[in-house]
Backbone as ProteinMPNN parsed JSONL, in Angstrom:
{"seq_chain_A": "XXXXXXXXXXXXXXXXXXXXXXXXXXXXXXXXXXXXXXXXXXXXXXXXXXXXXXXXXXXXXXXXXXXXXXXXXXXXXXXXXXXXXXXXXXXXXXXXXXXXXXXXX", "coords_chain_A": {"N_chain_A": [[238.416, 85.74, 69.846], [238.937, 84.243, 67.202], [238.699, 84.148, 63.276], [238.66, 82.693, 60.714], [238.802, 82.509, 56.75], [238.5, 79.845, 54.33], [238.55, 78.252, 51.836], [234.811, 78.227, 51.108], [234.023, 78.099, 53.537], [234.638, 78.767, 56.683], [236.96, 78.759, 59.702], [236.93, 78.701, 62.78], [238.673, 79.804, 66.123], [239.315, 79.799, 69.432], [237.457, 81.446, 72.394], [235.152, 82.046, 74.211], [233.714, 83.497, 77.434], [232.123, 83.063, 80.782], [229.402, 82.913, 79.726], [226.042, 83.176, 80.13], [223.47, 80.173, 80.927], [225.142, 78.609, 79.155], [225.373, 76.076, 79.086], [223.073, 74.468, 78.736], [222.768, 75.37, 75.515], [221.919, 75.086, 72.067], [222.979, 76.458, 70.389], [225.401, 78.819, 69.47], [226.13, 82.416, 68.918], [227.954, 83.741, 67.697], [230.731, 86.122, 67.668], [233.244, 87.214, 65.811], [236.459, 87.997, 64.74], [238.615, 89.087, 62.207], [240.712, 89.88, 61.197], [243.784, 89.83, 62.332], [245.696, 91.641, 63.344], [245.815, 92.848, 66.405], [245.226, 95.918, 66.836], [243.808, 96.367, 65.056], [241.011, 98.153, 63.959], [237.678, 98.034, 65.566], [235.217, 98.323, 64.147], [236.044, 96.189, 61.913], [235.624, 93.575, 63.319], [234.723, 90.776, 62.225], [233.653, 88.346, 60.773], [229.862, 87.494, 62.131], [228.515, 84.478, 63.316], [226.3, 81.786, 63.327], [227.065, 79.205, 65.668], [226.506, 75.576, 65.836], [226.402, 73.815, 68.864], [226.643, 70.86, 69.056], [228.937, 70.919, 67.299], [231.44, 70.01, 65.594], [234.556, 70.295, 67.645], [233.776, 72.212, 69.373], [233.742, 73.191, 72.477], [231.842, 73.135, 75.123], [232.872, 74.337, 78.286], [233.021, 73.317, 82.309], [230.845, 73.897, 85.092], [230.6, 77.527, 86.524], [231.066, 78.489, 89.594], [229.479, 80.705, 90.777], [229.051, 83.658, 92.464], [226.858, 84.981, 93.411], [224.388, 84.76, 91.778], [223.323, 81.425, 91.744], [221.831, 80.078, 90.814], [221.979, 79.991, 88.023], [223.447, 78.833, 85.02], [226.232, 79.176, 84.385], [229.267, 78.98, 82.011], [231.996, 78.582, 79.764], [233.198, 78.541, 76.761], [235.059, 76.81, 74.323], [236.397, 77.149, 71.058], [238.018, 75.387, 68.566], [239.154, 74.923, 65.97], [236.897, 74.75, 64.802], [234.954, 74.444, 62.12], [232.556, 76.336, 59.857], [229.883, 76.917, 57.927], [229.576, 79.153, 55.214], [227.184, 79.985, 54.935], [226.482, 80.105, 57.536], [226.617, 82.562, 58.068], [225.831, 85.382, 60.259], [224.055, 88.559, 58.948], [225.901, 90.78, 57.065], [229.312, 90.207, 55.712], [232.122, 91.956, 57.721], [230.128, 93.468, 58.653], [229.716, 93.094, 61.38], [230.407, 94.687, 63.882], [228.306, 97.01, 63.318], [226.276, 94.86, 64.084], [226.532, 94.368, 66.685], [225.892, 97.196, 67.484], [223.788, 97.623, 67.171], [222.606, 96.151, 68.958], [222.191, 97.951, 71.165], [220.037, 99.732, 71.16]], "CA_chain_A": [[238.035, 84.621, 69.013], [239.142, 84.767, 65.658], [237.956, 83.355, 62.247], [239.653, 82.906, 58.784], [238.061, 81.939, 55.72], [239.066, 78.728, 54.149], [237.465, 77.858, 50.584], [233.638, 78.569, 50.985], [233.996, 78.029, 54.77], [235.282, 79.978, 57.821], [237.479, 77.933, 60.854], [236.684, 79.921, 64.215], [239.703, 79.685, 67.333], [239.439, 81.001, 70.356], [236.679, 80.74, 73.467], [234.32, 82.903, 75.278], [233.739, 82.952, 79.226], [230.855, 83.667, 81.255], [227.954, 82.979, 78.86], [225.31, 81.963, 81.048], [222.934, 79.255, 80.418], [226.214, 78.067, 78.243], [225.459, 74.73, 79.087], [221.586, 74.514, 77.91], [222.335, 76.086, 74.625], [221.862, 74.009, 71.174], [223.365, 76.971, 69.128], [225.936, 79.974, 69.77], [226.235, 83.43, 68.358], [229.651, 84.023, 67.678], [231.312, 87.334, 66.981], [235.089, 86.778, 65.621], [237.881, 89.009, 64.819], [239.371, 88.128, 60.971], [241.996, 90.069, 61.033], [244.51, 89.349, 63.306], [246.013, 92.774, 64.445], [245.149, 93.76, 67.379], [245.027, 97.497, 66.667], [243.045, 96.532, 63.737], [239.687, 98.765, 64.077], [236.279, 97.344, 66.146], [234.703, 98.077, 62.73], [236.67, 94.642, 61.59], [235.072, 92.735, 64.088], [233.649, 90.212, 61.404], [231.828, 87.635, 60.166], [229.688, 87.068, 62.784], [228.4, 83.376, 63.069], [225.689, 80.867, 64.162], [227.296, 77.498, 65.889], [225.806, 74.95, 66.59], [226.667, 73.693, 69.976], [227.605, 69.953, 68.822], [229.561, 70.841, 66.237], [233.131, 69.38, 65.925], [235.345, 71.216, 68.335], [233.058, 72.948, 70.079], [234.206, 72.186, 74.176], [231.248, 73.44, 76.306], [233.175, 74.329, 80.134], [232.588, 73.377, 83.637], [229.45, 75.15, 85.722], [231.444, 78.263, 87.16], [230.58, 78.828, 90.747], [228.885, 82.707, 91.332], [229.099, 84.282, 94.054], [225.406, 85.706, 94.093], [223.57, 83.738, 91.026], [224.012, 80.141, 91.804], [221.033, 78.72, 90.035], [222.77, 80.374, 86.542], [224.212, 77.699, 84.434], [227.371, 79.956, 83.915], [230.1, 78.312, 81.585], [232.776, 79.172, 78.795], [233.185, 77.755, 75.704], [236.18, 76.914, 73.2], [236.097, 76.422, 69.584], [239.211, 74.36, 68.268], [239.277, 74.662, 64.398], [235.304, 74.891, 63.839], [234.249, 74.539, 60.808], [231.437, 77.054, 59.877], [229.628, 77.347, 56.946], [229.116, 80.548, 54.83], [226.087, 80.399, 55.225], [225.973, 80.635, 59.124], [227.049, 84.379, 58.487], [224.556, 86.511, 60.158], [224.238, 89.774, 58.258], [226.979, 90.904, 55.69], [230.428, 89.949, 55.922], [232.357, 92.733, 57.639], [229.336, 94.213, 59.048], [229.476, 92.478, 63.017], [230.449, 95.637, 64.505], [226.885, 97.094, 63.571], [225.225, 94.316, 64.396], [226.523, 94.451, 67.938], [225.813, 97.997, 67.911], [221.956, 97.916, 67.096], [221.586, 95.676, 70.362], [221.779, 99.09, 72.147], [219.044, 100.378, 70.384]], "C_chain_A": [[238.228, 85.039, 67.564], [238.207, 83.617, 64.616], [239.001, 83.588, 60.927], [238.876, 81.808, 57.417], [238.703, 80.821, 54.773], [238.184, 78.254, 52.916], [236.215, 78.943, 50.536], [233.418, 78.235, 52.787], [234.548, 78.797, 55.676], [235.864, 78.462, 59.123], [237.304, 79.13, 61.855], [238.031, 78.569, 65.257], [239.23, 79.932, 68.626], [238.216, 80.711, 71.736], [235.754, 81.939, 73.361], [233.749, 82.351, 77.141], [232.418, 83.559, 79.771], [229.862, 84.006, 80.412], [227.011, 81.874, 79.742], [223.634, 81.255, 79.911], [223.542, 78.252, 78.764], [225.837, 76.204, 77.858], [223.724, 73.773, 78.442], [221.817, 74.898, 76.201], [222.833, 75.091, 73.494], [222.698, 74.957, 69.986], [224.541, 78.558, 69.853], [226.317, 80.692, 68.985], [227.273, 84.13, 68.527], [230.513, 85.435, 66.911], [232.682, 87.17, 66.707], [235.845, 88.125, 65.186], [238.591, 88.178, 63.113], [240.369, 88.859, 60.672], [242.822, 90.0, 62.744], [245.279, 90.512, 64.14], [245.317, 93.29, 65.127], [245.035, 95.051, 67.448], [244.085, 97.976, 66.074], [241.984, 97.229, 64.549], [238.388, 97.942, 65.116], [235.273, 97.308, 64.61], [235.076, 96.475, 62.048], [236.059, 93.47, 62.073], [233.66, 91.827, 62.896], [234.344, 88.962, 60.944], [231.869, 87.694, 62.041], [228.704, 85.828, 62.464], [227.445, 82.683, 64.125], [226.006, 79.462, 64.224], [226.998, 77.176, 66.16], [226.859, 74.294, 68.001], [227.649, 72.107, 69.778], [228.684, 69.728, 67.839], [230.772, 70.428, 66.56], [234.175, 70.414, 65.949], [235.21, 72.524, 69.19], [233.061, 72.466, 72.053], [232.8, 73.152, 74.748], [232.207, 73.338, 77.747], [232.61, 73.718, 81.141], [231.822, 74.993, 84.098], [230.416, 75.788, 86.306], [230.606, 78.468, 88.426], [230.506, 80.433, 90.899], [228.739, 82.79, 92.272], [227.716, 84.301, 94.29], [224.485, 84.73, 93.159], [223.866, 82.232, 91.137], [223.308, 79.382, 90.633], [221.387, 78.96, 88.173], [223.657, 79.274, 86.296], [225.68, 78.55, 83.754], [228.812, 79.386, 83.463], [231.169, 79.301, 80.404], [232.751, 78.15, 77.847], [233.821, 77.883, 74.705], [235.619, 76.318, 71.778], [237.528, 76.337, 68.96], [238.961, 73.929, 66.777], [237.724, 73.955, 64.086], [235.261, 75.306, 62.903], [233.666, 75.131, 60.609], [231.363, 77.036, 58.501], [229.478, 78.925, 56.227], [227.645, 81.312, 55.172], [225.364, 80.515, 56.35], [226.363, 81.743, 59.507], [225.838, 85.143, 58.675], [224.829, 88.258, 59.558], [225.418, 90.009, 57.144], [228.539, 90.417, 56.44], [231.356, 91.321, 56.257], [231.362, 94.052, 58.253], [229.058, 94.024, 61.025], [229.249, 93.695, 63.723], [228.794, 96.567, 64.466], [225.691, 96.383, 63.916], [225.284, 94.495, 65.68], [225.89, 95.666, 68.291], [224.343, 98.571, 68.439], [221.467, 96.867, 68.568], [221.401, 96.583, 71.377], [220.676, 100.176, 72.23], [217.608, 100.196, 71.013]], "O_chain_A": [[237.731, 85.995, 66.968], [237.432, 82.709, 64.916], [239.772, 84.441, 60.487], [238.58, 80.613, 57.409], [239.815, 81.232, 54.444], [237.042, 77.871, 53.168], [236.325, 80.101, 50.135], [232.224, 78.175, 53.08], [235.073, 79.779, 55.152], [235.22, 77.427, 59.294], [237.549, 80.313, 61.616], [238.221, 77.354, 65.203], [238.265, 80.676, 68.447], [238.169, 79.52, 72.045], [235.732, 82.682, 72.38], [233.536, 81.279, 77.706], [231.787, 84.444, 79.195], [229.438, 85.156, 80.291], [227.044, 80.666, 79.976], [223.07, 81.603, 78.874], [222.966, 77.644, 77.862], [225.979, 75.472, 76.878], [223.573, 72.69, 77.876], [220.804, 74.638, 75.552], [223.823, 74.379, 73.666], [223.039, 74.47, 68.908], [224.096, 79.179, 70.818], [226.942, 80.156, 68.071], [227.475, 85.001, 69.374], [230.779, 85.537, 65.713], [233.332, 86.931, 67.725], [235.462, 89.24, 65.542], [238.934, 87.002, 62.991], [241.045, 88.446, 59.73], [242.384, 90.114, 63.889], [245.477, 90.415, 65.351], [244.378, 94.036, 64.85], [244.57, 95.345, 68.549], [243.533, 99.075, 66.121], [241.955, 96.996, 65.758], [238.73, 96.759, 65.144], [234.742, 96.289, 64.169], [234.143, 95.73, 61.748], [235.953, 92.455, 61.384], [232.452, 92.021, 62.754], [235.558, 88.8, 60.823], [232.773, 87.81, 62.868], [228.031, 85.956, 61.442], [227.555, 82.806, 65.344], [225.616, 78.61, 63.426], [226.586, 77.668, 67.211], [228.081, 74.42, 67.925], [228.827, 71.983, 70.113], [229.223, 68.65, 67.586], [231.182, 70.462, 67.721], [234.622, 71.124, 65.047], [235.981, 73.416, 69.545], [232.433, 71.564, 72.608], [233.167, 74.321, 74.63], [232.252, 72.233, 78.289], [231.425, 73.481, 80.907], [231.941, 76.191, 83.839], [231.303, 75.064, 86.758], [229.396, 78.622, 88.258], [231.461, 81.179, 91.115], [228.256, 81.951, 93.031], [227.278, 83.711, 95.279], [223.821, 83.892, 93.769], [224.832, 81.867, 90.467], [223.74, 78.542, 89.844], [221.052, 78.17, 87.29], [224.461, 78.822, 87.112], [225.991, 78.373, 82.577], [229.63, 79.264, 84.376], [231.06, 80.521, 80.281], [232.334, 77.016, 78.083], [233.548, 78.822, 73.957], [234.799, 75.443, 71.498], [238.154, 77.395, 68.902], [238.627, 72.792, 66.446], [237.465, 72.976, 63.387], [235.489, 76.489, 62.647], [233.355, 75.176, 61.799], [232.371, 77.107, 57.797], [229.235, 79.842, 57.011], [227.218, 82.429, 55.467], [224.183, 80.842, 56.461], [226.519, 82.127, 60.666], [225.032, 85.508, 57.82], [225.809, 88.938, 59.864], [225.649, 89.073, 56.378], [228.687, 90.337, 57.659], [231.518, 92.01, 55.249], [231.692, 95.236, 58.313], [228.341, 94.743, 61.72], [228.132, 93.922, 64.189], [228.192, 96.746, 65.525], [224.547, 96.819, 64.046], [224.204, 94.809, 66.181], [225.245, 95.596, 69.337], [223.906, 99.314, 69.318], [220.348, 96.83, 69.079], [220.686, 96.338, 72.349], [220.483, 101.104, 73.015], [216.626, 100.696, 70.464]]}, "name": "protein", "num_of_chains": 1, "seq": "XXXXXXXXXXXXXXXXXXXXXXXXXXXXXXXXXXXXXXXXXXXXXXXXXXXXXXXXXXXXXXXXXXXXXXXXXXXXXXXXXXXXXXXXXXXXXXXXXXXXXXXXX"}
């Protein structure tokens, strides 16, 4: 999932799969990629971003069928030239990669 900054705004691309309770959720926590080479570093891995769920171009998926969890609302979810504000950057710009890191903590 990428992102690119646009004025005072950010456009996010790209999806994610198997986020369960996808289909309940009013807001998603979006980690992007702003540079575009793939070689580029995991450090890079930035902005990360809070979307809201109805936002324009936001597709919520079909319930995926699990093998073992059924009653899991397990979906994917595209974003198609979302809009984001600046100010739905959680933490510093450029910093994602530590934010992911402190959830191991």
């Amino acid at each position: 999932t990428s992102s690119r900054k646009v004025g005072d705004e950010y456009v996010i691309n790209g999806g994610k799969m198997w986020i369960t309770n996808c289909g309940h959720a009013n807001w998603f926590f979006v980690f992007t990629r702003s540079d575009p080479d793939p070689k580029c570093p995991a450090a890079k891995l930035s902005p990360h971003f809070v979307v809201d769920a109805d936002a324009p171009g936001v597709t919520v998926g079909r319930k995926e069928w699990n093998m073992g969890q059924r009653a899991s609302d397990t979906r994917g979810v595209t974003f198609d030239d979302v809009v984001v504000s600046k100010d739905n950057i959680v933490g510093e710009a450029g910093g994602g990669f530590k934010v992911a890191m402190k959830c191991f903590r």
